[in-house]
Short mmCIF file of C-alpha atoms and ligand atoms in Angstrom, two decimals:
data_model
loop_
_atom_site.label_atom_id
_atom_site.label_comp_id
_atom_site.label_asym_id
_atom_site.label_seq_id
_atom_site.Cartn_x
_atom_site.Cartn_y
_atom_site.Cartn_z
CA MET G 1 0.00 0.00 0.00
CA SER G 2 1.49 3.35 -1.05
CA LEU G 3 2.46 5.80 1.65
CA ALA G 4 -0.02 8.66 1.98
CA VAL G 5 -0.26 11.62 4.35
CA THR G 6 -3.91 12.55 4.16
CA ARG G 7 -4.68 14.37 7.42
CA LEU G 8 -2.64 16.97 9.29
CA ARG G 9 -3.18 18.25 12.81
CA SER G 10 -0.76 20.75 14.31
CA GLY G 11 2.56 21.76 12.88
CA GLY G 12 5.33 24.24 12.35
CA LEU G 13 6.60 26.34 9.47
CA ILE G 14 10.39 26.30 9.10
CA THR G 15 11.08 29.79 7.80
CA THR G 16 14.83 29.30 7.43
CA TYR G 17 17.48 26.79 8.47
CA ARG G 18 19.93 29.61 9.07
CA CYS G 19 20.60 30.38 12.73
CA GLN G 20 23.32 32.10 14.70
CA SER G 21 23.43 29.00 16.89
CA ALA G 22 24.33 25.47 15.94
CA CYS G 23 22.76 23.80 18.97
CA PRO G 24 24.08 20.31 19.67
CA HIS G 25 20.55 18.87 19.89
CA CYS G 26 19.10 20.51 16.76
CA LEU G 27 16.84 18.09 14.88
CA TYR G 28 17.26 20.04 11.64
CA ARG G 29 20.98 20.83 11.90
CA GLY G 30 20.28 24.55 11.74
CA GLY G 31 23.19 26.95 12.11
CA PRO G 32 25.34 29.72 10.65
CA ALA G 33 26.62 27.38 7.92
CA ARG G 34 23.14 26.99 6.40
CA ALA G 35 22.03 29.06 3.41
CA PRO G 36 20.74 32.54 4.33
CA GLU G 37 17.43 31.79 2.64
CA TYR G 38 14.06 32.68 4.13
CA ILE G 39 10.57 31.64 3.13
CA ASP G 40 8.79 34.15 0.90
CA GLN G 41 5.23 35.24 1.47
CA GLY G 42 3.93 33.34 -1.57
CA MET G 43 5.35 30.03 -0.37
CA ALA G 44 4.09 30.63 3.18
CA THR G 45 0.62 31.30 1.77
CA ALA G 46 0.69 28.13 -0.32
CA LEU G 47 1.86 25.98 2.61
CA PHE G 48 -0.67 27.41 5.05
CA ALA G 49 -3.44 26.84 2.51
CA LYS G 50 -2.31 23.26 1.93
CA ALA G 51 -2.11 22.56 5.66
CA LEU G 52 -5.59 23.99 6.22
CA SER G 53 -7.02 21.91 3.38
CA LEU G 54 -5.81 18.76 5.16
CA GLY G 55 -7.35 19.63 8.51
CA THR G 56 -4.62 21.57 10.32
CA THR G 57 -6.06 23.54 13.20
CA ALA G 58 -3.08 25.79 13.99
CA MET G 59 0.62 26.21 13.26
CA HIS G 60 3.67 27.74 14.85
CA VAL G 61 6.55 29.50 13.14
CA GLY G 62 10.13 28.40 13.71
CA GLY G 63 13.48 27.84 12.07
CA GLY G 64 16.43 28.31 12.21
CA GLU G 65 15.93 31.75 13.67
CA PRO G 66 12.69 33.37 12.39
CA LEU G 67 13.55 36.77 13.94
CA ALA G 68 16.80 36.99 11.98
CA ASP G 69 14.75 38.67 9.24
CA PRO G 70 11.82 40.56 10.79
CA LEU G 71 10.66 41.91 7.43
CA SER G 72 10.31 38.43 5.96
CA LEU G 73 8.65 37.26 9.17
CA ALA G 74 6.10 40.02 8.64
CA GLY G 75 5.37 38.41 5.26
CA VAL G 76 4.71 35.08 7.02
CA LEU G 77 2.34 36.82 9.45
CA ALA G 78 0.55 38.38 6.48
CA ALA G 79 0.29 34.95 4.83
CA ALA G 80 -1.28 33.51 7.97
CA ALA G 81 -3.80 36.35 8.10
CA GLU G 82 -4.59 35.98 4.40
CA THR G 83 -5.24 32.23 4.61
CA GLY G 84 -6.87 32.26 8.06
CA MET G 85 -4.21 30.04 9.61
CA PRO G 86 -4.23 30.49 13.41
CA LEU G 87 -0.65 30.99 14.64
CA GLU G 88 0.11 29.53 18.06
CA TYR G 89 3.48 31.21 18.50
CA VAL G 90 6.70 32.28 16.84
CA GLU G 91 9.91 30.73 18.15
CA THR G 92 13.10 32.64 18.83
CA SER G 93 16.42 31.99 20.49
CA GLY G 94 17.03 35.70 21.17
CA SER G 95 20.29 35.60 19.18
CA TRP G 96 19.25 38.77 17.30
CA PHE G 97 18.84 40.82 20.51
CA GLU G 98 21.25 43.75 20.77
CA ASP G 99 19.43 46.55 22.55
CA ALA G 100 16.29 46.57 24.74
CA ASP G 101 14.57 49.52 23.03
CA GLU G 102 15.30 48.30 19.52
CA ALA G 103 14.12 44.76 20.37
CA ALA G 104 10.86 46.03 21.91
CA GLU G 105 10.30 48.20 18.84
CA ILE G 106 10.78 45.25 16.45
CA LEU G 107 8.45 43.05 18.50
CA ALA G 108 5.81 45.77 18.83
CA GLU G 109 5.89 46.25 15.05
CA LEU G 110 5.43 42.50 14.53
CA ARG G 111 2.64 42.48 17.09
CA SER G 112 0.79 45.05 15.02
CA MET G 113 1.07 42.60 12.10
CA GLY G 114 -0.42 39.68 13.99
CA LEU G 115 2.30 38.25 16.23
CA SER G 116 0.71 37.48 19.60
CA ARG G 117 2.88 34.90 21.34
CA LEU G 118 6.65 34.47 21.44
CA LEU G 119 8.37 31.22 22.41
CA VAL G 120 11.81 32.05 23.81
CA SER G 121 14.26 29.14 23.91
CA ILE G 122 16.10 28.70 27.19
CA SER G 123 18.51 25.80 27.44
CA PRO G 124 22.14 24.92 28.17
CA MET G 125 22.46 23.95 24.49
CA HIS G 126 21.40 27.44 23.35
CA ASN G 127 23.67 29.04 25.94
CA GLY G 128 26.64 27.73 23.99
CA PHE G 129 25.81 30.39 21.38
CA ILE G 130 23.61 32.95 23.11
CA PRO G 131 24.56 34.75 26.33
CA LEU G 132 21.88 34.61 29.01
CA ARG G 133 21.80 38.42 28.89
CA LYS G 134 20.30 38.23 25.38
CA THR G 135 17.76 35.57 26.34
CA LEU G 136 16.55 37.60 29.31
CA GLY G 137 16.63 40.80 27.24
CA THR G 138 14.38 39.17 24.63
CA ILE G 139 11.92 38.08 27.32
CA GLU G 140 11.82 41.59 28.75
CA ALA G 141 11.38 43.16 25.31
CA ALA G 142 8.49 40.80 24.56
CA ARG G 143 6.80 41.88 27.79
CA HIS G 144 7.26 45.54 26.85
CA ALA G 145 5.77 44.87 23.43
CA GLY G 146 2.70 43.31 25.03
CA LEU G 147 3.30 39.78 23.71
CA ASP G 148 2.31 36.57 25.45
CA LEU G 149 5.42 34.73 26.54
CA PHE G 150 6.13 31.05 26.13
CA PRO G 151 9.48 30.41 27.89
CA TRP G 152 10.92 27.07 26.75
CA GLN G 153 12.09 25.92 29.26
CA GLU G 154 12.20 28.17 32.29
CA HIS G 155 13.58 25.58 34.72
CA PHE G 156 16.90 25.68 32.87
CA LEU G 157 17.42 29.27 34.07
CA GLU G 158 18.75 27.89 37.34
CA ASP G 159 21.49 26.02 35.47
CA LEU G 160 22.27 28.94 33.16
CA ARG G 161 22.58 31.31 36.11
CA ALA G 162 25.56 29.30 37.34
CA PHE G 163 27.59 30.98 34.58
CA ASP G 164 28.54 34.51 33.49
CA PRO G 165 25.41 35.94 31.75
CA ASP G 166 27.42 38.18 29.43
CA THR G 167 29.17 35.45 27.48
CA THR G 168 28.40 32.12 25.86
CA HIS G 169 29.17 28.79 27.49
CA PRO G 170 29.83 25.74 25.34
CA PHE G 171 28.07 22.57 26.41
CA ARG G 172 31.48 21.24 27.54
CA GLU G 173 31.36 23.74 30.44
CA TYR G 174 28.02 22.27 31.56
CA LEU G 175 29.51 18.78 31.50
CA GLU G 176 32.45 19.96 33.59
CA ARG G 177 30.22 21.69 36.10
CA PHE G 178 27.25 19.30 36.35
CA GLY G 179 28.92 15.97 35.52
CA ALA G 180 29.08 13.49 32.66
CA ASP G 181 25.49 12.34 33.26
CA TYR G 182 24.15 15.87 32.64
CA PRO G 183 22.85 14.99 29.12
CA MET G 184 20.75 12.18 30.59
CA ARG G 185 19.39 14.48 33.29
CA ILE G 186 18.45 16.96 30.57
CA ARG G 187 16.44 14.26 28.84
CA GLU G 188 14.59 13.59 32.09
CA ARG G 189 13.63 17.27 32.28
CA LEU G 190 12.85 17.93 28.63
CA TRP G 191 11.54 15.79 25.80
CA ILE G 192 14.06 15.95 22.99
CA HIS G 193 13.51 13.90 19.88
CA LEU G 194 16.52 11.84 18.88
CA GLY G 195 17.37 13.06 15.40
CA GLY G 196 19.82 15.35 13.63
CA ARG G 197 22.61 16.46 15.95
CA ALA G 198 20.93 15.01 19.04
CA PHE G 199 22.53 11.63 18.30
CA ASP G 200 25.97 13.18 18.76
CA LEU G 201 24.93 14.88 22.00
CA PHE G 202 23.18 11.95 23.66
CA GLY G 203 24.80 8.98 21.90
CA PRO G 204 27.73 8.59 24.28
CA ALA G 205 25.43 8.55 27.32
CA LEU G 206 22.75 6.35 25.73
CA GLY G 207 25.23 3.87 24.29
CA ARG G 208 25.30 2.37 20.84
CA GLN G 209 24.58 -1.14 19.54
CA PRO G 210 26.02 -3.01 16.54
CA VAL G 211 24.01 -2.76 13.36
CA ALA G 212 22.85 -6.41 13.61
CA ALA G 213 21.24 -5.74 16.99
CA ILE G 214 19.59 -2.56 15.70
CA LEU G 215 18.14 -4.39 12.71
CA ALA G 216 17.00 -7.36 14.83
CA GLY G 217 15.15 -5.08 17.24
CA ALA G 218 13.60 -2.73 14.65
CA SER G 219 9.90 -2.60 13.86
CA ALA G 220 8.78 -4.20 10.61
CA ASP G 221 8.09 -0.85 8.97
CA CYS G 222 8.12 2.93 9.58
CA ARG G 223 4.66 3.69 8.26
CA GLY G 224 3.39 4.82 11.66
CA GLU G 225 6.24 7.29 12.20
CA LEU G 226 6.12 8.62 8.65
CA THR G 227 2.39 9.32 8.75
CA ASP G 228 2.35 10.83 12.24
CA ALA G 229 1.05 14.36 11.66
CA SER G 230 0.51 15.37 15.28
CA HIS G 231 3.54 17.74 15.19
CA PHE G 232 4.51 18.10 11.55
CA HIS G 233 6.79 20.60 9.82
CA MET G 234 6.87 22.25 6.42
CA ASP G 235 9.79 24.27 5.16
CA LEU G 236 10.77 27.24 3.04
CA TYR G 237 11.55 24.98 0.07
CA GLY G 238 7.95 23.73 -0.11
CA ASP G 239 8.69 20.39 1.53
CA TYR G 240 6.82 18.49 4.21
CA VAL G 241 8.95 16.62 6.75
CA PRO G 242 7.32 13.23 7.35
CA GLY G 243 6.96 12.55 11.06
CA LEU G 244 10.04 13.81 12.84
CA CYS G 245 12.33 12.19 10.30
CA SER G 246 14.46 15.24 9.51
CA GLY G 247 16.33 15.05 6.22
CA LEU G 248 13.42 13.28 4.51
CA ALA G 249 10.96 15.28 2.44
CA ILE G 250 7.64 15.03 0.66
CA ARG G 251 6.76 17.84 -1.73
CA ALA G 252 3.83 19.63 -0.08
CA LYS G 253 1.88 19.48 -3.33
CA ASP G 254 1.98 15.66 -3.11
CA LEU G 255 0.30 15.54 0.30
CA GLY G 256 -3.21 14.15 0.45
CA GLU G 257 -2.65 11.48 -2.23
CA PRO G 258 -0.77 8.15 -2.26
CA LEU G 259 2.90 8.78 -3.08
CA ASP G 260 4.21 7.28 -6.29
CA PRO G 261 7.00 4.82 -5.31
CA GLU G 262 8.81 5.76 -8.51
CA PHE G 263 9.26 9.30 -7.24
CA TYR G 264 9.55 8.36 -3.56
CA PRO G 265 11.61 5.14 -3.50
CA ILE G 266 13.27 5.74 -0.12
CA LEU G 267 10.10 6.72 1.69
CA SER G 268 8.21 3.87 0.04
CA THR G 269 10.88 1.39 1.15
CA LEU G 270 10.81 2.74 4.72
CA ALA G 271 7.01 2.61 4.79
CA GLU G 272 6.93 -0.95 3.45
CA SER G 273 9.91 -2.64 5.06
CA GLY G 274 11.36 -0.14 7.53
CA ILE G 275 15.03 0.24 8.31
CA ARG G 276 15.74 -3.37 7.35
CA GLY G 277 14.53 -2.68 3.82
CA LEU G 278 16.59 0.51 3.52
CA TYR G 279 19.66 -1.18 4.97
CA ASP G 280 19.39 -4.15 2.59
CA TYR G 281 19.07 -1.81 -0.35
CA ALA G 282 21.98 0.41 0.70
CA ALA G 283 24.30 -2.44 1.72
CA ASN G 284 23.63 -4.56 -1.38
CA LEU G 285 23.37 -1.91 -4.07
CA GLU G 286 25.01 1.26 -2.74
CA GLU G 287 28.08 -0.06 -0.88
CA PHE G 288 26.91 1.20 2.47
CA ALA G 289 29.13 0.01 5.33
CA ALA G 290 27.74 0.41 8.83
CA SER G 291 29.77 2.29 11.41
CA PRO G 292 31.79 -0.01 13.67
CA ALA G 293 30.80 2.30 16.55
CA GLY G 294 27.20 1.14 16.16
CA TYR G 295 24.03 3.18 16.48
CA VAL G 296 21.78 4.58 19.19
CA ASN G 297 18.68 3.32 17.39
CA LYS G 298 17.25 2.62 13.96
CA CYS G 299 16.86 6.34 13.23
CA GLU G 300 20.57 7.05 13.64
CA LEU G 301 21.26 4.17 11.25
CA CYS G 302 18.64 5.56 8.87
CA GLN G 303 20.26 8.99 8.98
CA ASP G 304 23.70 7.47 8.35
CA ILE G 305 22.42 5.49 5.35
CA ARG G 306 20.79 8.61 3.93
CA ARG G 307 23.98 10.61 4.47
CA HIS G 308 25.87 7.91 2.56
CA LEU G 309 23.35 8.04 -0.28
CA ALA G 310 23.54 11.84 -0.36
CA GLU G 311 27.35 11.75 -0.49
CA ARG G 312 27.14 9.39 -3.45
CA GLY G 313 25.01 11.94 -5.22
CA TRP G 314 21.85 9.89 -4.79
CA PHE G 315 19.39 12.60 -5.60
CA GLU G 316 17.25 10.75 -8.14
CA SER G 317 14.24 11.78 -6.11
CA THR G 318 13.52 14.86 -4.03
CA GLU G 319 13.30 12.85 -0.80
CA LEU G 320 16.75 13.63 0.60
CA SER G 321 16.14 17.27 1.25
CA PRO G 322 17.39 19.80 1.99
CA ALA G 323 20.72 18.58 0.63
CA GLU G 324 22.50 20.83 3.16
CA PHE G 325 21.13 18.66 5.99
CA TYR G 326 23.55 15.92 4.95
CA ALA G 327 26.50 18.23 4.45
CA THR G 328 26.18 20.11 7.75
CA PRO G 329 27.87 18.75 10.87
S1 LIG N 1 14.14 4.69 10.75
FE1 LIG N 1 14.11 6.49 9.41
S2 LIG N 1 12.05 6.56 8.55
FE2 LIG N 1 12.00 5.15 10.32
S3 LIG N 1 11.31 6.46 12.01
FE3 LIG N 1 13.56 6.46 12.03
S4 LIG N 1 14.21 8.26 10.81
FE4 LIG N 1 12.02 7.85 10.39
#
């Protein structure tokens, strides 16, 4: 049975993958090395309309850093208003904050265009790139601008306050101060999906298994994960990210109908025969050799296979997208 994503619930719009930070847990491998491209109003309108047509009740706006380009963000707000898409919040890391008055002015301007709620990221991972002073300044500016605040996650402030608020603190400093088990304690306090860079951050603490054990323990297929639309994402390139499987893409225009396996061979293989099917294909026909270090789970193996295919120039379909995902550490 062909893979089909026919109903959507709640999701996010990835406005850009560019970010001042390259957080070590980022699912999408955002960072300063990514292209400085931002979604245009026309694409945002098309994606909101598509999401609404499939039952989406509300979306949030994220990145990358959406506030890196306030003018383009205003275009996204206009697109939401035009299509009638309710916006739950806009995410920001506060990396753009320089001055309290200027920040409040930018946020007040965006508020007049429809921004009502601001999610401000607070975490030890972000603190490696953003001084606490900027995070707190962004929160204060949002209050001044009359926005609802969504601090994510406030309990980390206690940890961040152990360090100088005027500078950044690489995650290594947190490990030195709070101990080698700090990553595991973070996972107890905050749900973080294992994908993208998060494998590198949590892999050493979680441990890795040989590929044979991963394959033996894997589910028969990935259809359930790939069709989970409870927290979906669409991006500036017009792609839908199936499930939370970052680096995989369905063209948004193809949503709602069964996907043609000819155009979606990787996704069709994963939906039919899961990681075992993808591994067999890659090992037998694409010279994929599994890492001797093993894998945290099937998804790290999946990402490694896809990286291998991308490095071999395997772009017969549009599924391995954006290409930068596979080229960005
Ligand atoms: S193995 Fe791949 S397709 Fe399956 S859930 Fe993990 S990342 Fe998604």
